[in-house]
Amino acid sequence: MSAIKGKVIAITGASSGIGEAAARLLAQKGAHVVLGARRTDRLEALVSAIRAEGGSARYRALDVTKREDVEAFVNFAQSEFGKVDVVINNAGVMPLSPLEALKVNEWDQMIEVNIRGVLHGIAAGLPVMKKQGYGQFVNVSSIGGHAVYPTSAVYSATKFAVIAISEGLRQENDNIRVTVISPGVTESELADTISDPTTAEGMREFRRIAIGADAIARAIAFAVEQPADVDVSEIIVRPTASPF
Ligand SMILES: NC(=O)c1ccc[n+]([C@@H]2O[C@H](COP(=O)([O-])OP(=O)(O)OC[C@H]3O[C@@H](n4cnc5c(N)ncnc54)[C@H](OP(=O)(O)O)[C@@H]3O)[C@@H](O)[C@H]2O)c1
């Protein structure tokens, strides 16, 4: 029997891509998954699909840039299932562009979603886990959190931040597990947020070797299913053909 069975797992950004794949896999392994994102029609359909396969799932509308939304989301998971084992801070955006394009609003959006969103997840989950005496955060960074490329400056900064915040969180807590998952290029809707035409064209080429989102879901499941005294602190999962 999987150690995931019976765990209550709240996932932000569960309406597509990696979050959706993680929700499906973790539910198949017996977790109670609680799904959050802004597109509730997608979440509703996903919850129905999971339940049709015999899984346990709930959803709640969530904008991770709003602290009160994220707090209500985690509290919803707790009230529905009586505890919160794992918070997966997965929601993210990636409107890449060269700095000289001065897409300042997109810089702000990345900071709001990718950094502040993760902090809101921690602010919501940490008090619950402290009280329980156990818990786990899975924070989704990126290969962009390990290296910087032209057009990735701000995105990479947000993903470096996710790693720094996660490492601090890990060191400060001896009974709460903290995992950083850093995907390489993976099939999802992420590149749709790129508004700079030249960058978008380059990305289409770059993403040809993308691996399925289920590959990242399996890495998340591996980290979650370890025993309470084993912290899988960081995993990088990239396409075999990827130079980055
Ligand atoms: N795919 C890759 O190649 C790749 C590589 C490295 C890292 N990552 C990271 O993986 C994570 C998941 O991305 P993905 O690739 O699965 O892309 P995706 O298909 O675009 O999924 C992004 C998810 O984030 C949610 N989201 C965006 N803004 C939000 C907000 N303000 N509040 C709540 N949810 C929000 C979206 O839902 P709504 O729009 O419905 O709110 C969606 O569910 C991101 O953190 C991304 O940076 C992906």
mmCIF file of N, CA, C and O in Angstrom, residues 144-229:
data_model
loop_
_atom_site.group_PDB
_atom_site.id
_atom_site.type_symbol
_atom_site.label_atom_id
_atom_site.label_comp_id
_atom_site.label_asym_id
_atom_site.label_seq_id
_atom_site.Cartn_x
_atom_site.Cartn_y
_atom_site.Cartn_z
ATOM 1 N N GLY A 144 15.169 26.918 -14.331
ATOM 2 C CA GLY A 144 15.421 28.369 -14.297
ATOM 3 C C GLY A 144 15.768 28.867 -12.898
ATOM 4 O O GLY A 144 16.175 30.021 -12.736
ATOM 5 N N GLY A 145 15.607 28.035 -11.887
ATOM 6 C CA GLY A 145 16.031 28.372 -10.530
ATOM 7 C C GLY A 145 17.455 27.927 -10.256
ATOM 8 O O GLY A 145 17.989 28.120 -9.154
ATOM 9 N N HIS A 146 18.075 27.312 -11.259
ATOM 10 C CA HIS A 146 19.466 26.851 -11.123
ATOM 11 C C HIS A 146 20.392 27.569 -12.084
ATOM 12 O O HIS A 146 21.607 27.498 -11.947
ATOM 13 N N ALA A 147 19.830 28.206 -13.105
ATOM 14 C CA ALA A 147 20.652 28.899 -14.099
ATOM 15 C C ALA A 147 19.829 30.019 -14.726
ATOM 16 O O ALA A 147 18.599 29.993 -14.694
ATOM 17 N N VAL A 148 20.532 31.000 -15.260
ATOM 18 C CA VAL A 148 19.878 32.152 -15.894
ATOM 19 C C VAL A 148 20.230 32.156 -17.373
ATOM 20 O O VAL A 148 21.367 31.838 -17.740
ATOM 21 N N TYR A 149 19.249 32.473 -18.213
ATOM 22 C CA TYR A 149 19.452 32.560 -19.668
ATOM 23 C C TYR A 149 18.891 33.898 -20.133
ATOM 24 O O TYR A 149 18.019 34.466 -19.461
ATOM 25 N N PRO A 150 19.322 34.372 -21.313
ATOM 26 C CA PRO A 150 18.690 35.579 -21.841
ATOM 27 C C PRO A 150 17.173 35.378 -21.888
ATOM 28 O O PRO A 150 16.716 34.291 -22.285
ATOM 29 N N THR A 151 16.429 36.339 -21.478
ATOM 30 C CA THR A 151 14.946 36.395 -21.330
ATOM 31 C C THR A 151 14.426 35.793 -20.023
ATOM 32 O O THR A 151 13.250 35.958 -19.702
ATOM 33 N N SER A 152 15.286 35.091 -19.266
ATOM 34 C CA SER A 152 14.764 34.442 -18.047
ATOM 35 C C SER A 152 15.119 35.189 -16.764
ATOM 36 O O SER A 152 14.878 34.673 -15.671
ATOM 37 N N ALA A 153 15.663 36.401 -16.867
ATOM 38 C CA ALA A 153 16.206 37.059 -15.665
ATOM 39 C C ALA A 153 15.201 37.124 -14.515
ATOM 40 O O ALA A 153 15.500 36.689 -13.400
ATOM 41 N N VAL A 154 14.027 37.654 -14.788
ATOM 42 C CA VAL A 154 13.067 37.846 -13.687
ATOM 43 C C VAL A 154 12.460 36.496 -13.283
ATOM 44 O O VAL A 154 12.335 36.198 -12.085
ATOM 45 N N TYR A 155 12.094 35.679 -14.291
ATOM 46 C CA TYR A 155 11.550 34.343 -13.976
ATOM 47 C C TYR A 155 12.554 33.570 -13.129
ATOM 48 O O TYR A 155 12.202 32.990 -12.092
ATOM 49 N N SER A 156 13.827 33.565 -13.572
ATOM 50 C CA SER A 156 14.849 32.842 -12.809
ATOM 51 C C SER A 156 14.984 33.418 -11.403
ATOM 52 O O SER A 156 15.135 32.666 -10.436
ATOM 53 N N ALA A 157 14.909 34.739 -11.284
ATOM 54 C CA ALA A 157 15.005 35.357 -9.949
ATOM 55 C C ALA A 157 13.905 34.820 -9.038
ATOM 56 O O ALA A 157 14.144 34.500 -7.866
ATOM 57 N N THR A 158 12.692 34.682 -9.600
ATOM 58 C CA THR A 158 11.595 34.174 -8.754
ATOM 59 C C THR A 158 11.837 32.715 -8.378
ATOM 60 O O THR A 158 11.498 32.297 -7.275
ATOM 61 N N LYS A 159 12.429 31.953 -9.299
ATOM 62 C CA LYS A 159 12.632 30.527 -9.013
ATOM 63 C C LYS A 159 13.856 30.297 -8.118
ATOM 64 O O LYS A 159 13.892 29.329 -7.349
ATOM 65 N N PHE A 160 14.893 31.173 -8.231
ATOM 66 C CA PHE A 160 15.972 31.150 -7.233
ATOM 67 C C PHE A 160 15.374 31.439 -5.860
ATOM 68 O O PHE A 160 15.762 30.834 -4.856
ATOM 69 N N ALA A 161 14.435 32.390 -5.820
ATOM 70 C CA ALA A 161 13.814 32.767 -4.539
ATOM 71 C C ALA A 161 13.078 31.582 -3.930
ATOM 72 O O ALA A 161 13.141 31.371 -2.710
ATOM 73 N N VAL A 162 12.386 30.810 -4.769
ATOM 74 C CA VAL A 162 11.661 29.638 -4.247
ATOM 75 C C VAL A 162 12.648 28.683 -3.562
ATOM 76 O O VAL A 162 12.360 28.140 -2.484
ATOM 77 N N ILE A 163 13.828 28.507 -4.161
ATOM 78 C CA ILE A 163 14.818 27.597 -3.566
ATOM 79 C C ILE A 163 15.336 28.175 -2.246
ATOM 80 O O ILE A 163 15.438 27.465 -1.242
ATOM 81 N N ALA A 164 15.616 29.478 -2.221
ATOM 82 C CA ALA A 164 16.134 30.111 -0.987
ATOM 83 C C ALA A 164 15.103 30.027 0.137
ATOM 84 O O ALA A 164 15.429 29.666 1.277
ATOM 85 N N ILE A 165 13.869 30.343 -0.189
ATOM 86 C CA ILE A 165 12.803 30.322 0.830
ATOM 87 C C ILE A 165 12.612 28.891 1.348
ATOM 88 O O ILE A 165 12.473 28.670 2.559
ATOM 89 N N SER A 166 12.641 27.937 0.434
ATOM 90 C CA SER A 166 12.436 26.536 0.825
ATOM 91 C C SER A 166 13.568 26.062 1.731
ATOM 92 O O SER A 166 13.335 25.343 2.713
ATOM 93 N N GLU A 167 14.780 26.445 1.403
ATOM 94 C CA GLU A 167 15.920 26.010 2.217
ATOM 95 C C GLU A 167 15.851 26.618 3.626
ATOM 96 O O GLU A 167 16.119 25.939 4.615
ATOM 97 N N GLY A 168 15.448 27.877 3.717
ATOM 98 C CA GLY A 168 15.283 28.497 5.041
ATOM 99 C C GLY A 168 14.192 27.799 5.834
ATOM 100 O O GLY A 168 14.362 27.496 7.027
ATOM 101 N N LEU A 169 13.098 27.522 5.163
ATOM 102 C CA LEU A 169 11.965 26.839 5.805
ATOM 103 C C LEU A 169 12.394 25.471 6.326
ATOM 104 O O LEU A 169 12.056 25.073 7.443
ATOM 105 N N ARG A 170 13.157 24.766 5.500
ATOM 106 C CA ARG A 170 13.626 23.423 5.893
ATOM 107 C C ARG A 170 14.510 23.499 7.142
ATOM 108 O O ARG A 170 14.328 22.733 8.094
ATOM 109 N N GLN A 171 15.455 24.457 7.140
ATOM 110 C CA GLN A 171 16.398 24.537 8.250
ATOM 111 C C GLN A 171 15.713 24.943 9.553
ATOM 112 O O GLN A 171 16.166 24.574 10.630
ATOM 113 N N GLU A 172 14.639 25.717 9.436
ATOM 114 C CA GLU A 172 13.983 26.229 10.638
ATOM 115 C C GLU A 172 13.033 25.214 11.286
ATOM 116 O O GLU A 172 12.543 25.468 12.389
ATOM 117 N N ASN A 173 12.744 24.111 10.605
ATOM 118 C CA ASN A 173 11.722 23.183 11.104
ATOM 119 C C ASN A 173 12.233 21.752 11.096
ATOM 120 O O ASN A 173 12.582 21.233 10.046
ATOM 121 N N ASP A 174 12.249 21.123 12.286
ATOM 122 C CA ASP A 174 12.799 19.767 12.313
ATOM 123 C C ASP A 174 11.735 18.683 12.208
ATOM 124 O O ASP A 174 12.061 17.500 12.197
ATOM 125 N N ASN A 175 10.459 19.070 12.100
ATOM 126 C CA ASN A 175 9.448 18.025 11.883
ATOM 127 C C ASN A 175 8.545 18.322 10.694
ATOM 128 O O ASN A 175 7.525 17.670 10.511
ATOM 129 N N ILE A 176 8.940 19.298 9.895
ATOM 130 C CA ILE A 176 8.175 19.606 8.678
ATOM 131 C C ILE A 176 9.097 19.400 7.487
ATOM 132 O O ILE A 176 10.196 19.971 7.424
ATOM 133 N N ARG A 177 8.681 18.561 6.569
ATOM 134 C CA ARG A 177 9.526 18.246 5.410
ATOM 135 C C ARG A 177 9.352 19.323 4.333
ATOM 136 O O ARG A 177 8.253 19.841 4.128
ATOM 137 N N VAL A 178 10.437 19.635 3.660
ATOM 138 C CA VAL A 178 10.391 20.657 2.604
ATOM 139 C C VAL A 178 11.105 20.105 1.375
ATOM 140 O O VAL A 178 12.263 19.683 1.451
ATOM 141 N N THR A 179 10.385 20.098 0.264
ATOM 142 C CA THR A 179 10.919 19.553 -0.986
ATOM 143 C C THR A 179 10.838 20.609 -2.074
ATOM 144 O O THR A 179 9.797 21.253 -2.234
ATOM 145 N N VAL A 180 11.923 20.782 -2.811
ATOM 146 C CA VAL A 180 11.891 21.626 -4.018
ATOM 147 C C VAL A 180 11.931 20.708 -5.228
ATOM 148 O O VAL A 180 12.803 19.847 -5.335
ATOM 149 N N ILE A 181 10.969 20.893 -6.120
ATOM 150 C CA ILE A 181 10.973 20.160 -7.387
ATOM 151 C C ILE A 181 11.335 21.164 -8.480
ATOM 152 O O ILE A 181 10.678 22.199 -8.631
ATOM 153 N N SER A 182 12.384 20.855 -9.238
ATOM 154 C CA SER A 182 12.802 21.749 -10.330
ATOM 155 C C SER A 182 12.631 21.036 -11.670
ATOM 156 O O SER A 182 13.490 20.251 -12.079
ATOM 157 N N PRO A 183 11.513 21.319 -12.364
ATOM 158 C CA PRO A 183 11.322 20.691 -13.670
ATOM 159 C C PRO A 183 12.156 21.379 -14.750
ATOM 160 O O PRO A 183 12.379 22.590 -14.701
ATOM 161 N N GLY A 184 12.585 20.571 -15.719
ATOM 162 C CA GLY A 184 13.040 21.122 -16.987
ATOM 163 C C GLY A 184 11.820 21.287 -17.879
ATOM 164 O O GLY A 184 10.674 21.243 -17.400
ATOM 165 N N VAL A 185 12.049 21.413 -19.167
ATOM 166 C CA VAL A 185 10.940 21.729 -20.064
ATOM 167 C C VAL A 185 9.913 20.590 -20.097
ATOM 168 O O VAL A 185 10.239 19.448 -20.375
ATOM 169 N N THR A 186 8.681 20.941 -19.748
ATOM 170 C CA THR A 186 7.598 19.976 -19.500
ATOM 171 C C THR A 186 6.335 20.442 -20.222
ATOM 172 O O THR A 186 6.046 21.646 -20.233
ATOM 173 N N GLU A 187 5.586 19.486 -20.780
ATOM 174 C CA GLU A 187 4.347 19.854 -21.482
ATOM 175 C C GLU A 187 3.344 20.475 -20.514
ATOM 176 O O GLU A 187 3.030 19.887 -19.479
ATOM 177 N N SER A 188 2.880 21.676 -20.842
ATOM 178 C CA SER A 188 1.889 22.369 -20.016
ATOM 179 C C SER A 188 1.467 23.616 -20.779
ATOM 180 O O SER A 188 1.845 23.812 -21.925
ATOM 181 N N GLU A 189 0.712 24.466 -20.093
ATOM 182 C CA GLU A 189 0.261 25.708 -20.737
ATOM 183 C C GLU A 189 1.167 26.885 -20.371
ATOM 184 O O GLU A 189 0.845 28.040 -20.661
ATOM 185 N N LEU A 190 2.292 26.590 -19.722
ATOM 186 C CA LEU A 190 3.119 27.653 -19.132
ATOM 187 C C LEU A 190 3.611 28.676 -20.148
ATOM 188 O O LEU A 190 3.604 29.881 -19.875
ATOM 189 N N ALA A 191 4.042 28.211 -21.336
ATOM 190 C CA ALA A 191 4.614 29.130 -22.320
ATOM 191 C C ALA A 191 3.546 30.050 -22.916
ATOM 192 O O ALA A 191 3.879 31.050 -23.565
ATOM 193 N N ASP A 192 2.258 29.735 -22.669
ATOM 194 C CA ASP A 192 1.181 30.587 -23.201
ATOM 195 C C ASP A 192 1.206 31.978 -22.569
ATOM 196 O O ASP A 192 0.566 32.903 -23.077
ATOM 197 N N THR A 193 1.916 32.122 -21.439
ATOM 198 C CA THR A 193 1.938 33.426 -20.774
ATOM 199 C C THR A 193 2.986 34.366 -21.391
ATOM 200 O O THR A 193 3.109 35.516 -20.970
ATOM 201 N N ILE A 194 3.731 33.877 -22.399
ATOM 202 C CA ILE A 194 4.769 34.724 -23.019
ATOM 203 C C ILE A 194 4.122 35.660 -24.040
ATOM 204 O O ILE A 194 3.496 35.202 -24.996
ATOM 205 N N SER A 195 4.276 36.953 -23.845
ATOM 206 C CA SER A 195 3.668 37.916 -24.781
ATOM 207 C C SER A 195 4.672 38.471 -25.778
ATOM 208 O O SER A 195 4.295 39.035 -26.792
ATOM 209 N N ASP A 196 5.969 38.311 -25.509
ATOM 210 C CA ASP A 196 7.002 38.833 -26.420
ATOM 211 C C ASP A 196 7.116 37.870 -27.620
ATOM 212 O O ASP A 196 7.464 36.691 -27.426
ATOM 213 N N PRO A 197 6.806 38.308 -28.863
ATOM 214 C CA PRO A 197 6.713 37.390 -30.006
ATOM 215 C C PRO A 197 8.015 36.637 -30.297
ATOM 216 O O PRO A 197 7.974 35.430 -30.569
ATOM 217 N N THR A 198 9.158 37.309 -30.235
ATOM 218 C CA THR A 198 10.424 36.639 -30.543
ATOM 219 C C THR A 198 10.716 35.568 -29.493
ATOM 220 O O THR A 198 11.134 34.443 -29.814
ATOM 221 N N THR A 199 10.477 35.892 -28.233
ATOM 222 C CA THR A 199 10.709 34.928 -27.160
ATOM 223 C C THR A 199 9.753 33.739 -27.305
ATOM 224 O O THR A 199 10.154 32.585 -27.133
ATOM 225 N N ALA A 200 8.504 34.030 -27.651
ATOM 226 C CA ALA A 200 7.506 32.960 -27.802
ATOM 227 C C ALA A 200 7.928 32.005 -28.920
ATOM 228 O O ALA A 200 7.824 30.779 -28.772
ATOM 229 N N GLU A 201 8.444 32.545 -30.028
ATOM 230 C CA GLU A 201 8.877 31.713 -31.150
ATOM 231 C C GLU A 201 10.061 30.826 -30.722
ATOM 232 O O GLU A 201 10.097 29.627 -30.984
ATOM 233 N N GLY A 202 11.036 31.441 -30.027
ATOM 234 C CA GLY A 202 12.195 30.683 -29.535
ATOM 235 C C GLY A 202 11.773 29.565 -28.592
ATOM 236 O O GLY A 202 12.321 28.462 -28.619
ATOM 237 N N MET A 203 10.773 29.865 -27.778
ATOM 238 C CA MET A 203 10.285 28.875 -26.806
ATOM 239 C C MET A 203 9.643 27.679 -27.501
ATOM 240 O O MET A 203 9.786 26.546 -27.049
ATOM 241 N N ARG A 204 8.933 27.959 -28.610
ATOM 242 C CA ARG A 204 8.290 26.847 -29.328
ATOM 243 C C ARG A 204 9.342 25.826 -29.757
ATOM 244 O O ARG A 204 9.149 24.630 -29.636
ATOM 245 N N GLU A 205 10.483 26.308 -30.224
ATOM 246 C CA GLU A 205 11.587 25.434 -30.641
ATOM 247 C C GLU A 205 12.162 24.719 -29.416
ATOM 248 O O GLU A 205 12.331 23.503 -29.394
ATOM 249 N N PHE A 206 12.431 25.499 -28.361
ATOM 250 C CA PHE A 206 13.038 24.990 -27.126
ATOM 251 C C PHE A 206 12.184 23.882 -26.499
ATOM 252 O O PHE A 206 12.699 22.923 -25.919
ATOM 253 N N ARG A 207 10.856 24.014 -26.652
ATOM 254 C CA ARG A 207 9.944 23.102 -25.958
ATOM 255 C C ARG A 207 9.634 21.828 -26.740
ATOM 256 O O ARG A 207 8.870 20.994 -26.270
ATOM 257 N N ARG A 208 10.242 21.671 -27.920
ATOM 258 C CA ARG A 208 9.976 20.475 -28.720
ATOM 259 C C ARG A 208 10.325 19.182 -27.977
ATOM 260 O O ARG A 208 9.730 18.142 -28.225
ATOM 261 N N ILE A 209 11.316 19.238 -27.096
ATOM 262 C CA ILE A 209 11.773 18.032 -26.391
ATOM 263 C C ILE A 209 11.053 17.826 -25.052
ATOM 264 O O ILE A 209 11.437 16.979 -24.250
ATOM 265 N N ALA A 210 10.000 18.610 -24.825
ATOM 266 C CA ALA A 210 9.324 18.582 -23.518
ATOM 267 C C ALA A 210 8.896 17.174 -23.100
ATOM 268 O O ALA A 210 8.449 16.380 -23.930
ATOM 269 N N ILE A 211 9.044 16.894 -21.818
ATOM 270 C CA ILE A 211 8.540 15.628 -21.257
ATOM 271 C C ILE A 211 7.121 15.849 -20.725
ATOM 272 O O ILE A 211 6.697 16.988 -20.503
ATOM 273 N N GLY A 212 6.395 14.767 -20.506
ATOM 274 C CA GLY A 212 5.027 14.868 -20.004
ATOM 275 C C GLY A 212 4.986 15.350 -18.555
ATOM 276 O O GLY A 212 5.923 15.111 -17.779
ATOM 277 N N ALA A 213 3.890 16.011 -18.203
ATOM 278 C CA ALA A 213 3.732 16.496 -16.835
ATOM 279 C C ALA A 213 3.669 15.346 -15.827
ATOM 280 O O ALA A 213 3.963 15.523 -14.642
ATOM 281 N N ASP A 214 3.318 14.146 -16.307
ATOM 282 C CA ASP A 214 3.266 12.986 -15.410
ATOM 283 C C ASP A 214 4.657 12.649 -14.852
ATOM 284 O O ASP A 214 4.775 12.097 -13.756
ATOM 285 N N ALA A 215 5.714 13.018 -15.605
ATOM 286 C CA ALA A 215 7.082 12.761 -15.103
ATOM 287 C C ALA A 215 7.354 13.585 -13.845
ATOM 288 O O ALA A 215 7.993 13.108 -12.892
ATOM 289 N N ILE A 216 6.866 14.805 -13.830
ATOM 290 C CA ILE A 216 7.068 15.667 -12.646
ATOM 291 C C ILE A 216 6.160 15.171 -11.508
ATOM 292 O O ILE A 216 6.558 15.165 -10.338
ATOM 293 N N ALA A 217 4.966 14.734 -11.878
ATOM 294 C CA ALA A 217 4.049 14.205 -10.861
ATOM 295 C C ALA A 217 4.682 13.008 -10.141
ATOM 296 O O ALA A 217 4.556 12.865 -8.918
ATOM 297 N N ARG A 218 5.379 12.164 -10.895
ATOM 298 C CA ARG A 218 6.009 10.990 -10.255
ATOM 299 C C ARG A 218 7.097 11.417 -9.270
ATOM 300 O O ARG A 218 7.273 10.805 -8.217
ATOM 301 N N ALA A 219 7.837 12.471 -9.614
ATOM 302 C CA ALA A 219 8.874 12.964 -8.696
ATOM 303 C C ALA A 219 8.232 13.514 -7.418
ATOM 304 O O ALA A 219 8.738 13.305 -6.310
ATOM 305 N N ILE A 220 7.126 14.213 -7.584
ATOM 306 C CA ILE A 220 6.408 14.738 -6.413
ATOM 307 C C ILE A 220 5.928 13.570 -5.539
ATOM 308 O O ILE A 220 6.104 13.579 -4.310
ATOM 309 N N ALA A 221 5.355 12.567 -6.174
ATOM 310 C CA ALA A 221 4.850 11.405 -5.424
ATOM 311 C C ALA A 221 5.990 10.715 -4.674
ATOM 312 O O ALA A 221 5.826 10.315 -3.512
ATOM 313 N N PHE A 222 7.155 10.614 -5.310
ATOM 314 C CA PHE A 222 8.316 9.988 -4.652
ATOM 315 C C PHE A 222 8.676 10.734 -3.365
ATOM 316 O O PHE A 222 8.908 10.118 -2.316
ATOM 317 N N ALA A 223 8.703 12.061 -3.456
ATOM 318 C CA ALA A 223 9.056 12.859 -2.269
ATOM 319 C C ALA A 223 8.008 12.725 -1.174
ATOM 320 O O ALA A 223 8.334 12.654 0.013
ATOM 321 N N VAL A 224 6.736 12.661 -1.578
ATOM 322 C CA VAL A 224 5.651 12.597 -0.590
ATOM 323 C C VAL A 224 5.618 11.234 0.090
ATOM 324 O O VAL A 224 5.354 11.134 1.293
ATOM 325 N N GLU A 225 5.918 10.167 -0.659
ATOM 326 C CA GLU A 225 5.714 8.830 -0.085
ATOM 327 C C GLU A 225 6.863 8.348 0.804
ATOM 328 O O GLU A 225 6.788 7.258 1.366
ATOM 329 N N GLN A 226 7.904 9.161 0.967
ATOM 330 C CA GLN A 226 8.983 8.772 1.891
ATOM 331 C C GLN A 226 8.485 8.857 3.338
ATOM 332 O O GLN A 226 7.562 9.605 3.627
ATOM 333 N N PRO A 227 9.131 8.119 4.242
ATOM 334 C CA PRO A 227 8.718 8.202 5.654
ATOM 335 C C PRO A 227 8.966 9.588 6.254
ATOM 336 O O PRO A 227 9.729 10.386 5.692
ATOM 337 N N ALA A 228 8.324 9.852 7.398
ATOM 338 C CA ALA A 228 8.339 11.189 7.999
ATOM 339 C C ALA A 228 9.746 11.693 8.336
ATOM 340 O O ALA A 228 9.987 12.900 8.393
ATOM 341 N N ASP A 229 10.690 10.767 8.566
ATOM 342 C CA ASP A 229 12.049 11.213 8.932
ATOM 343 C C ASP A 229 12.964 11.357 7.709
ATOM 344 O O ASP A 229 14.163 11.592 7.856
#
